[in-house]
PDB file of C-alpha atoms in Angstrom:
ATOM      1  CA  MET A   1      11.791   4.241 -17.471  1.00  0.00           C
ATOM      2  CA  MET A   2      13.799   1.546 -15.678  1.00  0.00           C
ATOM      3  CA  LYS A   3      16.654   3.942 -15.012  1.00  0.00           C
ATOM      4  CA  LYS A   4      14.121   6.315 -13.373  1.00  0.00           C
ATOM      5  CA  PHE A   5      12.923   3.438 -11.212  1.00  0.00           C
ATOM      6  CA  LEU A   6      16.383   2.508 -10.045  1.00  0.00           C
ATOM      7  CA  LEU A   7      17.269   6.220  -9.348  1.00  0.00           C
ATOM      8  CA  LEU A   8      14.032   6.527  -7.224  1.00  0.00           C
ATOM      9  CA  ILE A   9      14.892   3.453  -5.109  1.00  0.00           C
ATOM     10  CA  VAL A  10      18.516   4.664  -4.519  1.00  0.00           C
ATOM     11  CA  ALA A  11      17.300   8.102  -3.755  1.00  0.00           C
ATOM     12  CA  LEU A  12      14.777   6.794  -1.139  1.00  0.00           C
ATOM     13  CA  ILE A  13      17.441   4.621   0.553  1.00  0.00           C
ATOM     14  CA  ALA A  14      19.955   7.621   0.688  1.00  0.00           C
ATOM     15  CA  PHE A  15      17.310   9.923   2.007  1.00  0.00           C
ATOM     16  CA  ASN A  16      16.095   7.488   4.673  1.00  0.00           C
ATOM     17  CA  THR A  17      19.676   6.763   5.717  1.00  0.00           C
ATOM     18  CA  ALA A  18      20.544  10.468   6.029  1.00  0.00           C
ATOM     19  CA  PHE A  19      17.507  11.169   8.190  1.00  0.00           C
ATOM     20  CA  ALA A  20      18.155   8.128  10.368  1.00  0.00           C
ATOM     21  CA  GLN A  21      21.521   9.346  11.581  1.00  0.00           C
ATOM     22  CA  PRO A  22      20.160  11.747  14.154  1.00  0.00           C
ATOM     23  CA  TYR A  23      18.090   8.934  15.657  1.00  0.00           C
ATOM     24  CA  LYS A  24      21.244   7.185  16.655  1.00  0.00           C
ATOM     25  CA  LEU A  25      21.711   9.842  19.329  1.00  0.00           C
ATOM     26  CA  GLN A  26      18.282   9.067  20.857  1.00  0.00           C
ATOM     27  CA  LYS A  27      17.208   6.163  22.951  1.00  0.00           C
ATOM     28  CA  LYS A  28      17.558   2.834  21.018  1.00  0.00           C
ATOM     29  CA  TYR A  29      14.277   1.666  19.790  1.00  0.00           C
ATOM     30  CA  ALA A  30      14.014  -2.083  18.921  1.00  0.00           C
ATOM     31  CA  PRO A  31      10.434  -3.063  17.791  1.00  0.00           C
ATOM     32  CA  TYR A  32      11.238  -6.739  17.726  1.00  0.00           C
ATOM     33  CA  LYS A  33      14.218  -9.253  17.645  1.00  0.00           C
ATOM     34  CA  TRP A  34      12.780 -11.789  15.143  1.00  0.00           C
ATOM     35  CA  MET A  35       9.866 -11.488  12.645  1.00  0.00           C
ATOM     36  CA  ILE A  36       8.432 -14.538  10.842  1.00  0.00           C
ATOM     37  CA  GLY A  37       5.676 -14.736   8.331  1.00  0.00           C
ATOM     38  CA  VAL A  38       3.803 -16.467   5.605  1.00  0.00           C
ATOM     39  CA  SER A  39       2.484 -14.742   2.504  1.00  0.00           C
ATOM     40  CA  TRP A  40       0.188 -15.186  -0.610  1.00  0.00           C
ATOM     41  CA  ASN A  41       1.962 -14.148  -3.756  1.00  0.00           C
ATOM     42  CA  VAL A  42       1.611 -12.830  -7.268  1.00  0.00           C
ATOM     43  CA  ILE A  43       4.430 -13.213  -9.893  1.00  0.00           C
ATOM     44  CA  GLU A  44       4.100 -10.993 -12.910  1.00  0.00           C
ATOM     45  CA  ASP A  45       6.688 -12.529 -15.351  1.00  0.00           C
ATOM     46  CA  ASP A  46       5.162 -11.868 -18.855  1.00  0.00           C
ATOM     47  CA  GLY A  47       8.504 -10.532 -20.226  1.00  0.00           C
ATOM     48  CA  ASN A  48       6.882  -7.178 -21.146  1.00  0.00           C
ATOM     49  CA  GLN A  49       9.148  -5.269 -18.711  1.00  0.00           C
ATOM     50  CA  LEU A  50       7.096  -2.373 -17.395  1.00  0.00           C
ATOM     51  CA  GLY A  51       4.108  -2.864 -19.693  1.00  0.00           C
ATOM     52  CA  ASP A  52       0.699  -4.494 -18.706  1.00  0.00           C
ATOM     53  CA  LEU A  53       1.536  -4.429 -15.002  1.00  0.00           C
ATOM     54  CA  PHE A  54      -2.106  -5.066 -14.108  1.00  0.00           C
ATOM     55  CA  ASN A  55      -3.235  -7.628 -16.605  1.00  0.00           C
ATOM     56  CA  ALA A  56      -4.095 -10.116 -14.076  1.00  0.00           C
ATOM     57  CA  ALA A  57      -6.040 -12.436 -16.494  1.00  0.00           C
ATOM     58  CA  GLU A  58      -3.087 -13.014 -18.794  1.00  0.00           C
ATOM     59  CA  SER A  59       0.098 -12.292 -16.847  1.00  0.00           C
ATOM     60  CA  TRP A  60      -0.426 -12.852 -13.130  1.00  0.00           C
ATOM     61  CA  ASN A  61       0.501 -16.207 -11.566  1.00  0.00           C
ATOM     62  CA  TYR A  62      -0.826 -17.022  -8.106  1.00  0.00           C
ATOM     63  CA  LEU A  63      -2.074 -19.710  -5.730  1.00  0.00           C
ATOM     64  CA  TYR A  64      -4.901 -19.687  -3.281  1.00  0.00           C
ATOM     65  CA  TYR A  65      -2.663 -20.568  -0.216  1.00  0.00           C
ATOM     66  CA  PRO A  66       0.456 -18.930   1.119  1.00  0.00           C
ATOM     67  CA  THR A  67       3.677 -20.016  -0.644  1.00  0.00           C
ATOM     68  CA  LYS A  68       6.282 -17.631   0.766  1.00  0.00           C
ATOM     69  CA  ILE A  69       8.083 -17.934   4.124  1.00  0.00           C
ATOM     70  CA  THR A  70       9.913 -14.927   5.648  1.00  0.00           C
ATOM     71  CA  VAL A  71      12.396 -14.685   8.484  1.00  0.00           C
ATOM     72  CA  ASP A  72      13.538 -11.221   9.590  1.00  0.00           C
ATOM     73  CA  ARG A  73      16.306 -10.465  12.066  1.00  0.00           C
ATOM     74  CA  TYR A  74      16.227  -6.879  13.472  1.00  0.00           C
ATOM     75  CA  LEU A  75      19.663  -5.234  13.781  1.00  0.00           C
ATOM     76  CA  LYS A  76      19.376  -1.545  14.877  1.00  0.00           C
ATOM     77  CA  TYR A  77      18.517   1.944  13.819  1.00  0.00           C
ATOM     78  CA  GLY A  78      15.710   0.702  11.500  1.00  0.00           C
ATOM     79  CA  TRP A  79      17.809  -2.026   9.705  1.00  0.00           C
ATOM     80  CA  SER A  80      17.035  -5.603   9.492  1.00  0.00           C
ATOM     81  CA  LEU A  81      18.115  -8.664   7.490  1.00  0.00           C
ATOM     82  CA  GLU A  82      15.439 -10.611   5.734  1.00  0.00           C
ATOM     83  CA  GLY A  83      15.571 -14.029   4.202  1.00  0.00           C
ATOM     84  CA  ALA A  84      12.688 -15.418   2.091  1.00  0.00           C
ATOM     85  CA  ALA A  85      11.757 -18.531   0.112  1.00  0.00           C
ATOM     86  CA  THR A  86       8.952 -18.591  -2.466  1.00  0.00           C
ATOM     87  CA  TYR A  87       7.194 -21.333  -4.463  1.00  0.00           C
ATOM     88  CA  MET A  88       4.821 -20.813  -7.383  1.00  0.00           C
ATOM     89  CA  LYS A  89       3.161 -22.847 -10.109  1.00  0.00           C
ATOM     90  CA  TYR A  90       2.929 -21.064 -13.491  1.00  0.00           C
ATOM     91  CA  GLU A  91      -0.505 -21.653 -14.995  1.00  0.00           C
ATOM     92  CA  ALA A  92      -0.749 -23.087 -18.479  1.00  0.00           C
ATOM     93  CA  GLY A  93      -2.049 -20.461 -20.865  1.00  0.00           C
ATOM     94  CA  LYS A  94      -0.582 -17.463 -18.978  1.00  0.00           C
ATOM     95  CA  ARG A  95       2.035 -15.304 -20.707  1.00  0.00           C
ATOM     96  CA  VAL A  96       5.483 -15.943 -19.309  1.00  0.00           C
ATOM     97  CA  ASN A  97       8.768 -14.546 -20.713  1.00  0.00           C
ATOM     98  CA  ASP A  98       6.781 -13.181 -23.790  1.00  0.00           C
ATOM     99  CA  THR A  99       5.539 -16.806 -24.646  1.00  0.00           C
ATOM    100  CA  ILE A 100       2.441 -18.749 -23.686  1.00  0.00           C
ATOM    101  CA  SER A 101       3.215 -21.001 -20.798  1.00  0.00           C
ATOM    102  CA  LEU A 102       2.544 -24.683 -20.907  1.00  0.00           C
ATOM    103  CA  GLY A 103       2.865 -24.729 -17.117  1.00  0.00           C
ATOM    104  CA  SER A 104       5.978 -24.726 -15.074  1.00  0.00           C
ATOM    105  CA  THR A 105       7.470 -24.561 -11.543  1.00  0.00           C
ATOM    106  CA  PHE A 106       8.857 -21.327  -9.960  1.00  0.00           C
ATOM    107  CA  PHE A 107      11.077 -21.104  -6.977  1.00  0.00           C
ATOM    108  CA  ALA A 108      13.006 -18.091  -5.453  1.00  0.00           C
ATOM    109  CA  VAL A 109      15.318 -17.435  -2.542  1.00  0.00           C
ATOM    110  CA  ASP A 110      16.098 -13.953  -1.499  1.00  0.00           C
ATOM    111  CA  VAL A 111      18.284 -12.158   1.127  1.00  0.00           C
ATOM    112  CA  ASN A 112      17.490  -8.534   1.570  1.00  0.00           C
ATOM    113  CA  THR A 113      18.448  -5.716   3.815  1.00  0.00           C
ATOM    114  CA  ARG A 114      15.376  -3.692   5.004  1.00  0.00           C
ATOM    115  CA  TRP A 115      15.159  -0.141   6.268  1.00  0.00           C
ATOM    116  CA  SER A 116      12.013   1.061   8.143  1.00  0.00           C
ATOM    117  CA  PHE A 117      10.675   4.588   8.002  1.00  0.00           C
ATOM    118  CA  ASN A 118       9.509   4.352  11.617  1.00  0.00           C
ATOM    119  CA  THR A 119      12.970   5.285  12.795  1.00  0.00           C
ATOM    120  CA  LEU A 120      11.766   8.808  11.904  1.00  0.00           C
ATOM    121  CA  TYR A 121       8.864   8.826  14.203  1.00  0.00           C
ATOM    122  CA  ALA A 122       9.415   5.907  16.627  1.00  0.00           C
ATOM    123  CA  PRO A 123       8.047   4.995  19.149  1.00  0.00           C
ATOM    124  CA  LYS A 124       4.979   6.977  18.075  1.00  0.00           C
ATOM    125  CA  MET A 125       2.468   5.520  15.639  1.00  0.00           C
ATOM    126  CA  ARG A 126       3.935   1.996  15.984  1.00  0.00           C
ATOM    127  CA  TRP A 127       1.074   0.337  14.228  1.00  0.00           C
ATOM    128  CA  LEU A 128       2.253   1.357  10.782  1.00  0.00           C
ATOM    129  CA  GLU A 129       5.790   0.570   9.408  1.00  0.00           C
ATOM    130  CA  PRO A 130       6.600   1.517   5.800  1.00  0.00           C
ATOM    131  CA  TYR A 131      10.014   0.288   4.532  1.00  0.00           C
ATOM    132  CA  VAL A 132      12.245  -0.223   1.586  1.00  0.00           C
ATOM    133  CA  THR A 133      14.412  -3.196   0.687  1.00  0.00           C
ATOM    134  CA  LEU A 134      17.563  -3.890  -1.302  1.00  0.00           C
ATOM    135  CA  GLY A 135      19.069  -7.383  -1.765  1.00  0.00           C
ATOM    136  CA  LEU A 136      20.102 -10.345  -3.936  1.00  0.00           C
ATOM    137  CA  GLY A 137      18.269 -13.511  -4.897  1.00  0.00           C
ATOM    138  CA  TYR A 138      18.100 -16.682  -6.969  1.00  0.00           C
ATOM    139  CA  THR A 139      15.247 -17.645  -9.241  1.00  0.00           C
ATOM    140  CA  TYR A 140      14.541 -21.058 -10.748  1.00  0.00           C
ATOM    141  CA  ARG A 141      12.127 -21.617 -13.527  1.00  0.00           C
ATOM    142  CA  SER A 142      11.541 -25.193 -14.741  1.00  0.00           C
ATOM    143  CA  THR A 143      10.725 -23.974 -18.309  1.00  0.00           C
ATOM    144  CA  ALA A 144      11.341 -20.421 -19.528  1.00  0.00           C
ATOM    145  CA  ALA A 145      12.683 -18.452 -22.387  1.00  0.00           C
ATOM    146  CA  VAL A 146      15.793 -17.623 -20.332  1.00  0.00           C
ATOM    147  CA  SER A 147      18.152 -19.781 -18.361  1.00  0.00           C
ATOM    148  CA  PRO A 148      16.224 -21.701 -15.604  1.00  0.00           C
ATOM    149  CA  HIS A 149      18.819 -20.429 -13.096  1.00  0.00           C
ATOM    150  CA  VAL A 150      18.869 -16.623 -12.764  1.00  0.00           C
ATOM    151  CA  PRO A 151      20.653 -14.411  -9.966  1.00  0.00           C
ATOM    152  CA  THR A 152      18.660 -11.214  -9.232  1.00  0.00           C
ATOM    153  CA  LEU A 153      19.002  -7.748  -7.866  1.00  0.00           C
ATOM    154  CA  ASN A 154      16.052  -7.054  -5.597  1.00  0.00           C
ATOM    155  CA  LEU A 155      14.503  -3.679  -5.182  1.00  0.00           C
ATOM    156  CA  GLY A 156      11.339  -3.195  -3.280  1.00  0.00           C
ATOM    157  CA  ALA A 157       9.032  -1.397  -0.910  1.00  0.00           C
ATOM    158  CA  GLY A 158       6.137  -2.259   1.478  1.00  0.00           C
ATOM    159  CA  PHE A 159       4.483  -1.710   4.728  1.00  0.00           C
ATOM    160  CA  ASN A 160       3.457  -3.637   7.856  1.00  0.00           C
ATOM    161  CA  VAL A 161       0.300  -2.839   9.776  1.00  0.00           C
ATOM    162  CA  TRP A 162       0.250  -4.168  13.355  1.00  0.00           C
ATOM    163  CA  PHE A 163      -3.167  -5.132  14.674  1.00  0.00           C
ATOM    164  CA  HIS A 164      -1.549  -6.388  17.919  1.00  0.00           C
ATOM    165  CA  LYS A 165       1.738  -5.998  19.647  1.00  0.00           C
ATOM    166  CA  ASN A 166       3.005  -9.205  17.869  1.00  0.00           C
ATOM    167  CA  ILE A 167       0.557  -9.826  14.970  1.00  0.00           C
ATOM    168  CA  GLY A 168       0.209  -7.822  11.735  1.00  0.00           C
ATOM    169  CA  MET A 169      -0.104  -7.766   7.971  1.00  0.00           C
ATOM    170  CA  GLN A 170       2.674  -7.196   5.509  1.00  0.00           C
ATOM    171  CA  VAL A 171       2.167  -5.838   1.914  1.00  0.00           C
ATOM    172  CA  GLN A 172       5.175  -5.856  -0.307  1.00  0.00           C
ATOM    173  CA  THR A 173       6.162  -5.403  -3.897  1.00  0.00           C
ATOM    174  CA  SER A 174       9.591  -6.110  -5.414  1.00  0.00           C
ATOM    175  CA  GLY A 175      11.229  -5.653  -8.797  1.00  0.00           C
ATOM    176  CA  LYS A 176      13.618  -8.567  -9.589  1.00  0.00           C
ATOM    177  CA  LEU A 177      16.286  -7.646 -12.086  1.00  0.00           C
ATOM    178  CA  GLY A 178      18.113 -10.629 -13.673  1.00  0.00           C
ATOM    179  CA  LEU A 179      21.880 -10.226 -13.364  1.00  0.00           C
ATOM    180  CA  TRP A 180      22.583 -13.111 -15.739  1.00  0.00           C
ATOM    181  CA  PRO A 181      22.220 -13.783 -18.525  1.00  0.00           C
ATOM    182  CA  GLY A 182      22.207 -10.060 -19.423  1.00  0.00           C
ATOM    183  CA  PHE A 183      21.098  -7.204 -17.309  1.00  0.00           C
ATOM    184  CA  TRP A 184      17.878  -5.531 -18.353  1.00  0.00           C
ATOM    185  CA  ASP A 185      18.165  -7.095 -21.730  1.00  0.00           C
ATOM    186  CA  SER A 186      14.703  -6.942 -23.419  1.00  0.00           C
ATOM    187  CA  GLY A 187      15.583 -10.087 -25.485  1.00  0.00           C
ATOM    188  CA  LEU A 188      16.085 -12.303 -22.496  1.00  0.00           C
ATOM    189  CA  HIS A 189      13.127 -11.311 -20.207  1.00  0.00           C
ATOM    190  CA  SER A 190      14.809 -12.460 -16.980  1.00  0.00           C
ATOM    191  CA  ASN A 191      13.129  -9.565 -14.997  1.00  0.00           C
ATOM    192  CA  TYR A 192       9.877  -9.823 -13.154  1.00  0.00           C
ATOM    193  CA  PHE A 193       7.765  -8.420 -10.456  1.00  0.00           C
ATOM    194  CA  HIS A 194       6.878 -10.195  -7.219  1.00  0.00           C
ATOM    195  CA  HIS A 195       3.988  -8.992  -5.000  1.00  0.00           C
ATOM    196  CA  SER A 196       2.944 -10.440  -1.647  1.00  0.00           C
ATOM    197  CA  VAL A 197       0.405 -10.083   1.163  1.00  0.00           C
ATOM    198  CA  GLY A 198       1.161 -11.956   4.351  1.00  0.00           C
ATOM    199  CA  LEU A 199       0.642 -12.521   8.062  1.00  0.00           C
ATOM    200  CA  MET A 200       3.502 -11.661  10.355  1.00  0.00           C
ATOM    201  CA  LEU A 201       4.519 -12.576  13.866  1.00  0.00           C
ATOM    202  CA  ARG A 202       7.067 -10.510  15.957  1.00  0.00           C
ATOM    203  CA  LEU A 203       9.115 -12.109  18.584  1.00  0.00           C
ATOM    204  CA  HIS A 204      10.720  -9.916  21.246  1.00  0.00           C
ATOM    205  CA  GLY A 205      14.011 -10.580  22.792  1.00  0.00           C
ATOM    206  CA  LYS A 206      15.001  -9.922  26.430  1.00  0.00           C
ATOM    207  CA  ASN A 207      15.176  -6.286  27.205  1.00  0.00           C
ATOM    208  CA  ARG A 208      18.667  -5.663  28.525  1.00  0.00           C
ATOM    209  CA  ASN A 209      17.594  -2.507  30.088  1.00  0.00           C
ATOM    210  CA  SER A 210      15.292  -4.458  32.457  1.00  0.00           C
ATOM    211  CA  SER A 211      18.275  -6.309  34.052  1.00  0.00           C
ATOM    212  CA  THR A 212      18.311  -6.304  37.781  1.00  0.00           C
ATOM    213  CA  PHE A 213      22.025  -5.853  37.847  1.00  0.00           C
ATOM    214  CA  ASN A 214      21.877  -2.030  38.292  1.00  0.00           C
ATOM    215  CA  LYS A 215      19.046  -2.065  40.902  1.00  0.00           C
ATOM    216  CA  ARG A 216      19.599  -0.398  44.235  1.00  0.00           C
ATOM    217  CA  LYS A 217      20.020  -3.688  46.098  1.00  0.00           C
ATOM    218  CA  HIS A 218      23.374  -4.129  44.374  1.00  0.00           C
ATOM    219  CA  LYS A 219      24.898  -1.239  46.406  1.00  0.00           C
ATOM    220  CA  TRP A 220      28.376  -2.276  45.612  1.00  0.00           C
ATOM    221  CA  ALA A 221      27.735  -1.557  41.885  1.00  0.00           C
ATOM    222  CA  HIS A 222      26.942   2.097  42.625  1.00  0.00           C
ATOM    223  CA  GLY A 223      29.845   2.859  44.867  1.00  0.00           C
ATOM    224  CA  ASN A 224      27.613   3.416  47.944  1.00  0.00           C
ATOM    225  CA  ARG A 225      30.020   1.798  50.444  1.00  0.00           C
ATOM    226  CA  ARG A 226      30.564   4.004  53.540  1.00  0.00           C
ATOM    227  CA  TYR A 227      33.734   3.793  55.628  1.00  0.00           C
ATOM    228  CA  LYS A 228      34.028   4.788  59.170  1.00  0.00           C
ATOM    229  CA  LYS A 229      36.475   7.420  59.793  1.00  0.00           C
ATOM    230  CA  ASN A 230      39.580   6.330  61.744  1.00  0.00           C
ATOM    231  CA  THR A 231      39.933   8.734  64.659  1.00  0.00           C
ATOM    232  CA  GLY A 232      42.862   6.866  66.171  1.00  0.00           C
ATOM    233  CA  HIS A 233      43.264   5.978  69.854  1.00  0.00           C
TER     234      HIS A 233
END
């Protein structure tokens, strides 16, 4: 099952990249320069791999206030670089790493590349922005059946809905695969799911195309000088 999940994510990224190439020949579309946000989170870390994904009562850990900060830098052609930091408290009595938790602290830092589907239809339908992500991260658990320090491979998908030019909502889910100790080892349970819903703010940089350098008043830049013909004496 996990192999199918990995193949699906890889196929999506390859498909999106392939279809994004023709867009490079069109006018460059940059929806933002920086995007920042705060999110509410759910960590599903019961150690049951792909089982009981929606068992909120026993497996979901969450807080009633936003505990994730995201900073995203747009590059070009739909690609951006995202950094995120997440804090969580594991509730006592929840199932964590296939054991009953006595309560612990969770912290994660992630760096992901993000590719947006809206390169396929931009600038039309700008209010909806589905995307996929791929990156690396670090997860700390104060008490767990695995090592407290785990590097992860992050695979995810989500979408942004923009209510305003600069303000929107982000919904995202990611699978975090522990790279150490052991990769997809059912006896170590270092893998988990991270879901989030947040508020996002887009910041737009200066539009270089709006520069006054090439306006008509700079006649010398357009080679419009006229020289009087020398007719001699």
